[in-house]
Coordinates of C-alpha atoms and ligand atoms in Angstrom, one line a residue:
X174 CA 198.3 100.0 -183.6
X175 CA 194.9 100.0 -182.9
X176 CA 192.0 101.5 -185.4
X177 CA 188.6 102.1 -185.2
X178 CA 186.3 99.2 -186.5
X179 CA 185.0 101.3 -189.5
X180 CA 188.5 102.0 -190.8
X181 CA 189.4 98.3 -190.7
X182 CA 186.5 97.5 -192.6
X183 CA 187.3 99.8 -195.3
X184 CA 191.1 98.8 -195.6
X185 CA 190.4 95.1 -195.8
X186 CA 187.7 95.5 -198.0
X187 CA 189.3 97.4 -200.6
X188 CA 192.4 94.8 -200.2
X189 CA 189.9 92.0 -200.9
X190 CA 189.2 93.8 -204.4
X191 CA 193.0 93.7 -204.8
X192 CA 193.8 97.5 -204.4
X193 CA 196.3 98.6 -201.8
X194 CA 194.9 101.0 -198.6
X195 CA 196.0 102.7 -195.4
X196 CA 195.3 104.5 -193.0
X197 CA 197.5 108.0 -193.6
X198 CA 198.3 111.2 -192.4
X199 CA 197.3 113.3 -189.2
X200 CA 195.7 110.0 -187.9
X201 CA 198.5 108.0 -187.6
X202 CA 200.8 110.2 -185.9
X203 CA 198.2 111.3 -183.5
X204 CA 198.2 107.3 -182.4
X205 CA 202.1 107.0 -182.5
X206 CA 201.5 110.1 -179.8
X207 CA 199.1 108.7 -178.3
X208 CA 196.6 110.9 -178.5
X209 CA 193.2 110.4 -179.6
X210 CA 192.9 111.7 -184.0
X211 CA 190.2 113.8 -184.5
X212 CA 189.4 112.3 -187.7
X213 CA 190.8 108.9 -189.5
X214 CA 191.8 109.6 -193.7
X215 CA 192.2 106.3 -195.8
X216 CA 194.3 106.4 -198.9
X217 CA 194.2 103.8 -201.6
X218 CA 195.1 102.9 -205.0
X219 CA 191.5 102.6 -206.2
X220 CA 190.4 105.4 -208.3
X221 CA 187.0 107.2 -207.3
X222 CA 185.1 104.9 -209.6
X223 CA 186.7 101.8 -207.9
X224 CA 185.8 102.6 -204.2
X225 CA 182.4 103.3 -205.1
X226 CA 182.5 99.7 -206.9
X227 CA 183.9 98.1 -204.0
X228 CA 180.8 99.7 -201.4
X229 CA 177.8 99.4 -203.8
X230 CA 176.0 99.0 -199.5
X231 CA 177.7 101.9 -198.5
X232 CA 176.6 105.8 -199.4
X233 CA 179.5 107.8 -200.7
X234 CA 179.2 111.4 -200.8
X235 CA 181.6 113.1 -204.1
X236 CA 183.1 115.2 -201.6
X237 CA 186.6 116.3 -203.4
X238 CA 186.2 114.1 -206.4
X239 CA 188.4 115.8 -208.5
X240 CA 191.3 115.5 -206.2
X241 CA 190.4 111.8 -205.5
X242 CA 188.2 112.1 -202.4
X243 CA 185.1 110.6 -201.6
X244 CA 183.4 110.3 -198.3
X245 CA 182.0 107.1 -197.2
X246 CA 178.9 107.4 -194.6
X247 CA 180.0 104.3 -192.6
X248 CA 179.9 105.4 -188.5
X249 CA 180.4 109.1 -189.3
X250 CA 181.8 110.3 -192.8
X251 CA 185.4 108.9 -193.7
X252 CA 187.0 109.8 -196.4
X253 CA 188.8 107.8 -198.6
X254 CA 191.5 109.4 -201.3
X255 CA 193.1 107.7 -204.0
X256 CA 197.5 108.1 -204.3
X257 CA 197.9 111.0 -205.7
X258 CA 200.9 113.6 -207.2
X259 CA 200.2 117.1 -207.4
X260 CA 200.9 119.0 -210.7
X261 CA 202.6 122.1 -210.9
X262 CA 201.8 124.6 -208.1
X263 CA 201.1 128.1 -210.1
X264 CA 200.0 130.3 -206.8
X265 CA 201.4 128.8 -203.3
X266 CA 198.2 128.2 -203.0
X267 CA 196.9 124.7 -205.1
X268 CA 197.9 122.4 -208.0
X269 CA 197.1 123.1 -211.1
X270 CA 196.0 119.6 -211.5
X271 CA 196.2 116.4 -209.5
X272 CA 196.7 112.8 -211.2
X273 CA 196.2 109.5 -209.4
X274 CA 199.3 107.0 -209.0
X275 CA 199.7 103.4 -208.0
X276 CA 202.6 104.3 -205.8
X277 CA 201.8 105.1 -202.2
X278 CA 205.5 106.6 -201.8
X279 CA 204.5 108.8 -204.4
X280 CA 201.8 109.8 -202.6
X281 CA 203.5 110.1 -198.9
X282 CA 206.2 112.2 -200.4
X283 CA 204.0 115.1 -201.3
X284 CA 203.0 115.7 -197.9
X285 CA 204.0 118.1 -196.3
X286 CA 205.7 117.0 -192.7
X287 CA 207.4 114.2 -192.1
X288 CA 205.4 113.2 -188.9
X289 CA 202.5 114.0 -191.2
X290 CA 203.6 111.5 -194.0
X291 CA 202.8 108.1 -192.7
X292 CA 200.6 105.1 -193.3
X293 CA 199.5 101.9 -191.5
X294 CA 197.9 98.6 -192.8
X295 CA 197.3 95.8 -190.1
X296 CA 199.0 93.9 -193.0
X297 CA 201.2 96.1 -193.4
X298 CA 202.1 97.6 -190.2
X299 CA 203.5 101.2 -190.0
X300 CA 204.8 102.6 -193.6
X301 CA 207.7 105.7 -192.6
X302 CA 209.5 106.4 -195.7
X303 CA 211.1 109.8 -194.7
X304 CA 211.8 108.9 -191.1
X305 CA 208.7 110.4 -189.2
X306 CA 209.1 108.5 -186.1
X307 CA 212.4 109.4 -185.2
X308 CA 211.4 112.8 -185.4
X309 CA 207.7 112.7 -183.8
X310 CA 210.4 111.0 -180.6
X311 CA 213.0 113.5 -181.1
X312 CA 209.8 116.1 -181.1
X313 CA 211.3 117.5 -185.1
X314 CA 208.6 119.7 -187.1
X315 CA 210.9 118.6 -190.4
X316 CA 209.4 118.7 -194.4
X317 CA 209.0 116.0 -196.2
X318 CA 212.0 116.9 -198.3
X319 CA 213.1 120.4 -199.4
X320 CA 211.8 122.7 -197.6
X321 CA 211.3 125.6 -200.1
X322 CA 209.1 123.0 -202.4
X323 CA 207.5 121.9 -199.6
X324 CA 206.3 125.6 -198.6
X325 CA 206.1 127.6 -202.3
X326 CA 203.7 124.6 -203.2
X327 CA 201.4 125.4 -200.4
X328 CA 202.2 128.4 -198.5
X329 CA 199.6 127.7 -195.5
X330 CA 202.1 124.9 -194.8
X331 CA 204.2 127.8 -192.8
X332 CA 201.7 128.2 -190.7
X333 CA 200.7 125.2 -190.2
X334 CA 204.2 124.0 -189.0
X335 CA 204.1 126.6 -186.5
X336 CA 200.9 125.1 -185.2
X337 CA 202.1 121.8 -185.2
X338 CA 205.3 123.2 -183.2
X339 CA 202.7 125.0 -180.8
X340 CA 200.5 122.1 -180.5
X341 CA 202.5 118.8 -180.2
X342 CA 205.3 121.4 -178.2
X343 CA 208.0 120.5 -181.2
X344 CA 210.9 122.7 -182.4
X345 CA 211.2 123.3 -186.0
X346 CA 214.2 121.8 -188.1
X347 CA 216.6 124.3 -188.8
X348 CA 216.2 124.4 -192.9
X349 CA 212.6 124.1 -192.4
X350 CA 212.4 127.3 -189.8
X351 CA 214.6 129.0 -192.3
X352 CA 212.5 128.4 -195.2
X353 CA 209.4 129.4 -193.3
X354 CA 211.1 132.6 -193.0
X355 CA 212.3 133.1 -196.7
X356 CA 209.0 132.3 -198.0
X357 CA 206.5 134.0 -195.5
X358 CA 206.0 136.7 -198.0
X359 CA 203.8 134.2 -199.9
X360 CA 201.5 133.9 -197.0
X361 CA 200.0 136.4 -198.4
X362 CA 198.2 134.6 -201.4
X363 CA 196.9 132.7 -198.9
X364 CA 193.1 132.7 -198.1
X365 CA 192.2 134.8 -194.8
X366 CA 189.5 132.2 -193.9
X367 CA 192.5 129.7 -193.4
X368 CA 195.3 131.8 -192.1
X369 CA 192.4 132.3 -189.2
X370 CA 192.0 127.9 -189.0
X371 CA 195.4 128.0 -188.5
X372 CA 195.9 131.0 -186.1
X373 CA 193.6 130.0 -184.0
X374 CA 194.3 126.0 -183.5
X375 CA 197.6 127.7 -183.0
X376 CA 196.4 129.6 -179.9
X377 CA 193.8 127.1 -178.0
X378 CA 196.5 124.4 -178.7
X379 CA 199.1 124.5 -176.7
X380 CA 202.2 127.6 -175.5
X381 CA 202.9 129.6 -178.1
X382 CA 205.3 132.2 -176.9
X383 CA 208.4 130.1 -177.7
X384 CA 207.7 129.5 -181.7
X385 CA 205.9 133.0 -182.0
X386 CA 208.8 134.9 -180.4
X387 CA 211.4 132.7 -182.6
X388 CA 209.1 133.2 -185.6
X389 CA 208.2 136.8 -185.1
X390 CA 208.6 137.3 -188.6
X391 CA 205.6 135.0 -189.8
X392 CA 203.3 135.9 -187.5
X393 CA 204.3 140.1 -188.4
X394 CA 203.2 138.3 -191.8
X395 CA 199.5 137.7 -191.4
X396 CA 199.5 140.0 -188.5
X397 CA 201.7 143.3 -188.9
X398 CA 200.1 145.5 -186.5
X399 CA 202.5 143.4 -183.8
X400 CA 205.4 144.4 -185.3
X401 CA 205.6 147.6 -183.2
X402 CA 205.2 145.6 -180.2
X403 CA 208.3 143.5 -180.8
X404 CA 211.3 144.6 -178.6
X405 CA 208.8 147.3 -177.2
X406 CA 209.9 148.1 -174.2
X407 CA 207.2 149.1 -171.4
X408 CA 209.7 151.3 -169.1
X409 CA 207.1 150.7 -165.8
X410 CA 207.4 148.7 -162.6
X411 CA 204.7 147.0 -163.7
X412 CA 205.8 145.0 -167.0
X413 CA 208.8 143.0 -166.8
X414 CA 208.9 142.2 -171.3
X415 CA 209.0 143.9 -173.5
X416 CA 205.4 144.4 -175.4
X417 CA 205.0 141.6 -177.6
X418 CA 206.5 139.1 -175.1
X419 CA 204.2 140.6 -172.9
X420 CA 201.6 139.6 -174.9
X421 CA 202.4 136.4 -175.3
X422 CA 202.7 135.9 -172.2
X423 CA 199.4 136.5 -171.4
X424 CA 198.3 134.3 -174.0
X425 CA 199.9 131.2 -172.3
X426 CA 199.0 131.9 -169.3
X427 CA 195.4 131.6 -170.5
X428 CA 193.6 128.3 -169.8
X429 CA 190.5 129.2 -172.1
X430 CA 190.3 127.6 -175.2
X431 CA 188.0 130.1 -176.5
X432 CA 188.9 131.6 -179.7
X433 CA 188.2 135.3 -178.8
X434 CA 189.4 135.5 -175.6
X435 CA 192.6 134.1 -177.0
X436 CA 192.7 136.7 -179.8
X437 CA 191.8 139.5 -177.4
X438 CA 194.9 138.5 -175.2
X439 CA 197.0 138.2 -178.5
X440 CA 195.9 142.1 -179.2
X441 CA 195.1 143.6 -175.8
X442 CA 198.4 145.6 -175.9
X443 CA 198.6 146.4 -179.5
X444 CA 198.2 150.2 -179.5
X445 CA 200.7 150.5 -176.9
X446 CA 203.4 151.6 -178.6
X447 CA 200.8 153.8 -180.3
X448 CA 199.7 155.5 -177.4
X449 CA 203.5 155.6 -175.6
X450 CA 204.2 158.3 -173.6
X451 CA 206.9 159.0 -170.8
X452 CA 206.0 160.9 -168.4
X453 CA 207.1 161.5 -164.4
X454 CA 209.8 158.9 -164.6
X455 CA 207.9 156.2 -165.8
X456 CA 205.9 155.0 -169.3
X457 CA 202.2 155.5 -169.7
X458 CA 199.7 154.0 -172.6
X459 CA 196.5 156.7 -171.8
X460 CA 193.6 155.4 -174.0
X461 CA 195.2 152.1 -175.2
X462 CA 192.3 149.6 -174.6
X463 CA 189.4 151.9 -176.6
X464 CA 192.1 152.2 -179.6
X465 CA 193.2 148.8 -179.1
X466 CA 189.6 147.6 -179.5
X467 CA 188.8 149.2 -182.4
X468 CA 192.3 148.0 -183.8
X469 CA 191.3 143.9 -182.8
X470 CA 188.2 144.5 -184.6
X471 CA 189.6 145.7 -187.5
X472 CA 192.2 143.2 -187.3
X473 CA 189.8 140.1 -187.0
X474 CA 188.0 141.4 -189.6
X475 CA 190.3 141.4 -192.0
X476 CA 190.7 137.3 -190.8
X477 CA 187.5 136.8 -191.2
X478 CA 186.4 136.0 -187.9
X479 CA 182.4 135.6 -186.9
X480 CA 181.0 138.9 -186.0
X481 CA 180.2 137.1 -182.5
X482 CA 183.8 136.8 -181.8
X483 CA 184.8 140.1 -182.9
X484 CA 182.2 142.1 -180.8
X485 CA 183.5 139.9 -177.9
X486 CA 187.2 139.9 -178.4
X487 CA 186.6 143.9 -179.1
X488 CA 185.2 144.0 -175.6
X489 CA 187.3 142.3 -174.1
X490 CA 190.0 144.5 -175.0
X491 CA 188.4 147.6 -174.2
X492 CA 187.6 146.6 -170.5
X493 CA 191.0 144.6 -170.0
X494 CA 192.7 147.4 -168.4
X495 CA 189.5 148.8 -165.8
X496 CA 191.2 149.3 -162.3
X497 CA 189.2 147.3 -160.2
X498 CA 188.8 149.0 -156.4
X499 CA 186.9 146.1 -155.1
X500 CA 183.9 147.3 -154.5
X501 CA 180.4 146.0 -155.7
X502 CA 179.1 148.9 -157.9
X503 CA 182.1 149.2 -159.6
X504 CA 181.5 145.4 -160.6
X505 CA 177.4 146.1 -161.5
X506 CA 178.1 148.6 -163.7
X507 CA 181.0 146.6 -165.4
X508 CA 178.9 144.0 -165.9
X509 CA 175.9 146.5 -167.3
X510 CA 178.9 146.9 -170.4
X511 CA 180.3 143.7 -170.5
X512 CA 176.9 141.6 -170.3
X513 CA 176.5 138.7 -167.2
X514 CA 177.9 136.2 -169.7
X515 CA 181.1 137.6 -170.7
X516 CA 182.3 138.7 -166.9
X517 CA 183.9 135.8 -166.4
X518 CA 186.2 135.6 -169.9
X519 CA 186.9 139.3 -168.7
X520 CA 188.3 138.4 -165.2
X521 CA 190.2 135.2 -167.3
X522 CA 191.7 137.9 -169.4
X523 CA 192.5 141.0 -166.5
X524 CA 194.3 137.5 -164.4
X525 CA 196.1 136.6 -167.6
X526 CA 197.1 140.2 -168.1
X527 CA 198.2 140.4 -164.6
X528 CA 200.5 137.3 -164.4
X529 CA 202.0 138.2 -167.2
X530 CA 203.3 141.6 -165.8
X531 CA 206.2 142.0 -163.6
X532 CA 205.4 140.6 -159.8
X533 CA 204.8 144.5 -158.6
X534 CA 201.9 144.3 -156.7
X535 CA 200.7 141.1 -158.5
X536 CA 199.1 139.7 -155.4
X537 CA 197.4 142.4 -154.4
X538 CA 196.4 142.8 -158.1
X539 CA 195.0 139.1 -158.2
X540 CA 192.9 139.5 -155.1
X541 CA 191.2 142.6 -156.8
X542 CA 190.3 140.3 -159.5
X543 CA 189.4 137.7 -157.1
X544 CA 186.9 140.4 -155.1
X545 CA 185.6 141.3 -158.3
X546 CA 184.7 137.7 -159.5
X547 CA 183.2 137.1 -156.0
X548 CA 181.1 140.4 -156.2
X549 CA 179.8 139.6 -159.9
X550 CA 178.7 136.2 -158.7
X551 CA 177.2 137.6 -155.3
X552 CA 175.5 140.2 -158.0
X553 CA 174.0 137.4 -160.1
X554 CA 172.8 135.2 -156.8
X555 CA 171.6 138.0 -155.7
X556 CA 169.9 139.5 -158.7
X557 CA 170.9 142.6 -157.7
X558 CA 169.9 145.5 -160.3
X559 CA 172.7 145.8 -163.5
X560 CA 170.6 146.7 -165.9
X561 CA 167.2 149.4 -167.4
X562 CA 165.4 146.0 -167.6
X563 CA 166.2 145.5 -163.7
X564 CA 164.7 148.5 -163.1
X565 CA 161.5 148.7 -160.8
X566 CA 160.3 151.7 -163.2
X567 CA 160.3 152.0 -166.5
X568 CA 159.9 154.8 -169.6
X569 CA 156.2 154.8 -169.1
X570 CA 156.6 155.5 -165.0
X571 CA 158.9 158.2 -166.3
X572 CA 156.4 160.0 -168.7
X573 CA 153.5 160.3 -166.3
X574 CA 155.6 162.0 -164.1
X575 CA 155.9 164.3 -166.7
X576 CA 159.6 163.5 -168.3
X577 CA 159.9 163.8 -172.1
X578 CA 161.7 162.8 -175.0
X579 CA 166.0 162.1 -173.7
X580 CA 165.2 163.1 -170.3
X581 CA 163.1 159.7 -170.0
X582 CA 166.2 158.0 -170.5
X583 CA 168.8 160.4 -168.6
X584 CA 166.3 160.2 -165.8
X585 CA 166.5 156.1 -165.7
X586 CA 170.0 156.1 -166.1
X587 CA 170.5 158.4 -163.1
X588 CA 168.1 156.3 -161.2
X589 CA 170.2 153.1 -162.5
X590 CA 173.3 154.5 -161.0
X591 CA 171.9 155.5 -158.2
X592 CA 170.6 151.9 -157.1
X593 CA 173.9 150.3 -158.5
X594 CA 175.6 152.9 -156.2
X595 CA 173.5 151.3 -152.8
X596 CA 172.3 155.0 -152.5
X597 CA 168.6 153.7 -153.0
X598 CA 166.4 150.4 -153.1
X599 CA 165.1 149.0 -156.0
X600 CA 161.4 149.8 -155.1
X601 CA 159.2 151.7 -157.2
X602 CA 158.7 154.1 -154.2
X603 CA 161.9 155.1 -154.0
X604 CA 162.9 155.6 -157.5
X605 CA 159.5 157.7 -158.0
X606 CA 160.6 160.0 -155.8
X607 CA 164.1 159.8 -157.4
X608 CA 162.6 161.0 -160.7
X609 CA 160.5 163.2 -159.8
X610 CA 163.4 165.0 -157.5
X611 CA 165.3 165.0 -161.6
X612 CA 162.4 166.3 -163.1
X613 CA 162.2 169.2 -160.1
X614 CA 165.9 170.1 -160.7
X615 CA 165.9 169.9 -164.7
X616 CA 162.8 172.2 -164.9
X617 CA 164.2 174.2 -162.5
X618 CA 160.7 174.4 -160.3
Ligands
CTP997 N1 198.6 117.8 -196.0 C1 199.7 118.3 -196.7 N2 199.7 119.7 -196.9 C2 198.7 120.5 -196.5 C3 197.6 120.0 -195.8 C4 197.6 118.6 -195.5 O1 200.6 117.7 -197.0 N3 198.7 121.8 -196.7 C5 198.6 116.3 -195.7 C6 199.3 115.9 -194.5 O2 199.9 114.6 -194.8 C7 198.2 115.8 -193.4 C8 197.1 115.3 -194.3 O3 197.2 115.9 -195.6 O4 198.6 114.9 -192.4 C9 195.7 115.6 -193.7 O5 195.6 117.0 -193.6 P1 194.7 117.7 -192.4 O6 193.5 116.8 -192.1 O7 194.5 119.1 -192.8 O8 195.7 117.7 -191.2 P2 196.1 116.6 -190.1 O9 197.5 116.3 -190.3 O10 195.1 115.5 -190.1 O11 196.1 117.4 -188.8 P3 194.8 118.1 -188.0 O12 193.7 117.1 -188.2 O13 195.3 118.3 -186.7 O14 194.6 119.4 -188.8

């Protein structure tokens, strides 16, 4: 197995000074993959104190040093942890205390997937104590032993086996899928700044719908405003799922890996059953997107998402459902709401939407979407007018014709509209006149 130079360096060095040291974890099964780690742990017998002996040239940032971790600044930061056992585990959440071993087994065997819970020396070669290859070949999420330990130690670990299922496309051993259900109910001690880490590597990683339609249950957990979506059915020509699958659906078919857009899709229908009614032989969800906006917002609040995201996932939601007619002011004043940046993670979410619904009119559907991309991007090669800034008058123009206070604005608005509408130019001629003919009829002269 190959490693980066820097990693080498620290392994063999610490071996010179007699202590044992691998490579361990996420690193090593992303190269068994073949896939490229993000980041490279070391573990090693050597107490804090030691590794610092053994670099006295390198600078070592205290980074977790009461768990054993320090961060050497060699090529980037790597961080080096001694073999540990956790203590007791009082809240699902953390040890109580950790204390340093000898014994890498000791220390693989606290980890929390198999696949997870391997370690490679060039001396050595590849250490798999629990049998981690044969299940990263058979494609096996599987604990590193029992499987409620394993999760009432750390709770987060639920989720993050259904990330790992979502992102390396594994299914979940039966006893550890069953555990994750039994002991979801603790999710809830868990932080919401890394339930959200979680969620979301979840949904820009990989197809979701499989694990989070198995495993319903644990995402109702950190989520429960889906659970009235689940088995939801839509009773329309145009849906083909039920609600949630719906959703999920739309999710997947999704290429962005942008956080927002992702969560907007995973909540665009969420005040559907909500807002249910039946009516002329078929279901209707009247005033779903506004409600389901506010809901996201709420929602990814309470995750403790950045404000940025939220306004744009809340966006999102509300404009997901506009029935586009093809036409180019329908799209300039669209974009006036949605801002020239966001269009195009609003036509990624309507197409998502869309292909996710039954095949009813999909085509004709898609090439609405496909007009309406065409038309924004005609709008912004074009710089046609979208906005008051766009405007060839402005507040001041508005006042010397004798408009006051609100009317100022009502009066630019209508002007707005009536460019964006092709009824007239953009000149400062023209939308005189245009003001002044609002002024005539609001005065009633
Ligand atoms: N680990 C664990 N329990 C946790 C978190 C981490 O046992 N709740 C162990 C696993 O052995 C994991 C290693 O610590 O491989 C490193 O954790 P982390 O960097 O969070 O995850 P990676 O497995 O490296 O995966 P990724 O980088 O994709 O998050």
């Amino acid at each position: 197995m190959e490693i980066p130079e820097n990693i080498s360096f620290i392994i063999s060095r610490l071996e010179a000074a007699g202590f044992a040291a691998y490579a361990v974890g996420g690193c090593v099964r992303d190269r068994l993959l073949g896939r490229e780690p993000k980041d490279w742990d070391v573990c090693t017998s050597a107490e804090p104190a030691a590794v610092k002996g053994v670099f006295p040239d390198v600078k070592i940032l205290d980074t977790g040093i009461k768990h054993g971790t320090v961060t050497l600044l060699l090529d980037g930061g790597v961080e080096v942890t001694t073999f540990r056992v956790d203590g007791k585990y009082r809240d699902s959440r953390r040890p109580e205390s950790v204390s340093f071993t000898p014994n890498l087994m000791a220390d693989l065997a606290r980890r929390d997937f198999t696949v997870n819970a391997m370690a490679y020396s060039c001396r050595t070669g590849i250490i798999d104590p629990f049998g981690g290859r044969e299940d990263l070949a058979a494609g096996i999420i599987r604990t590193v032993g029992a499987a409620e330990e394993r999760f009432g130690e750390d709770a987060l670990r639920i989720l993050r086996a259904l990330r790992f299922s979502v992102t390396l496309g594994f299914e979940i051993a039966p006893e550890t899928s069953a555990a994750m259900l039994g002991l979801r109910h603790n999710l809830g001690r868990i932080s919401a700044e890394r339930v959200r880490a979680e969620l979301v590597k979840a949904l820009i990683g990989g197809k979701v719908k499989p694990q989070f339609m198995r495993l319903r249950e644990v995402v109702a957990e950190i989520i429960p405003e889906l659970r009235p979506c689940f088995g939801f059915e839509q009773r329309t020509v145009h849906h083909r799922y039920d609600v949630y699958e719906h959703i999920l659906t739309a999710v997947d078919s999704c290429e962005s890996r942008e956080p927002a857009v992702k969560m907007a899709l995973l909540l665009h229908d969420i005040m559907k059953p909500a807002m249910y009614k039946f009516k002329n032989g078929s279901a209707h969800f009247k005033g779903h997107p506004a409600a389901g906006a506010k809901k996201a917002a709420d929602i990814m609040r309470r995750l403790k998402f950045d404000n940025k995201s939220i306004a744009l996932a809340e966006k999102l939601v509300r404009f997901h459902d506009v029935r586009l007619r093809g036409g180019l002011p329908q799209i300039l004043k669209l974009t006036r709401l949605v801002g020239d940046d966001d269009m195009p993670l609003l036509f990624a979410v309507m197409r998502a939407d869309t292909l996710a619904q039954s095949e009813y009119r999909r085509a004709e559907k898609l090439a609405l979407i496909d007009a309406g991309e065409a038309n924004y991007r005609f709008a912004l090669a074009h710089d046609l007018c979208r906005s008051l800034s766009g405007l060839a008058i402005g507040g001041a123009d508005a006042a010397e014709l004798g408009l006051s206070g609100r009317e100022i604005g009502a009066a630019l608005n209508c002007c707005l509209n009536a460019v964006m509408n092709g009824k007239i130019k953009n000149e400062r001629a023209a939308l005189l006149d245009c003001a002044a003919e609002l002024k005539k009829r609001w005065h009633n002269l």
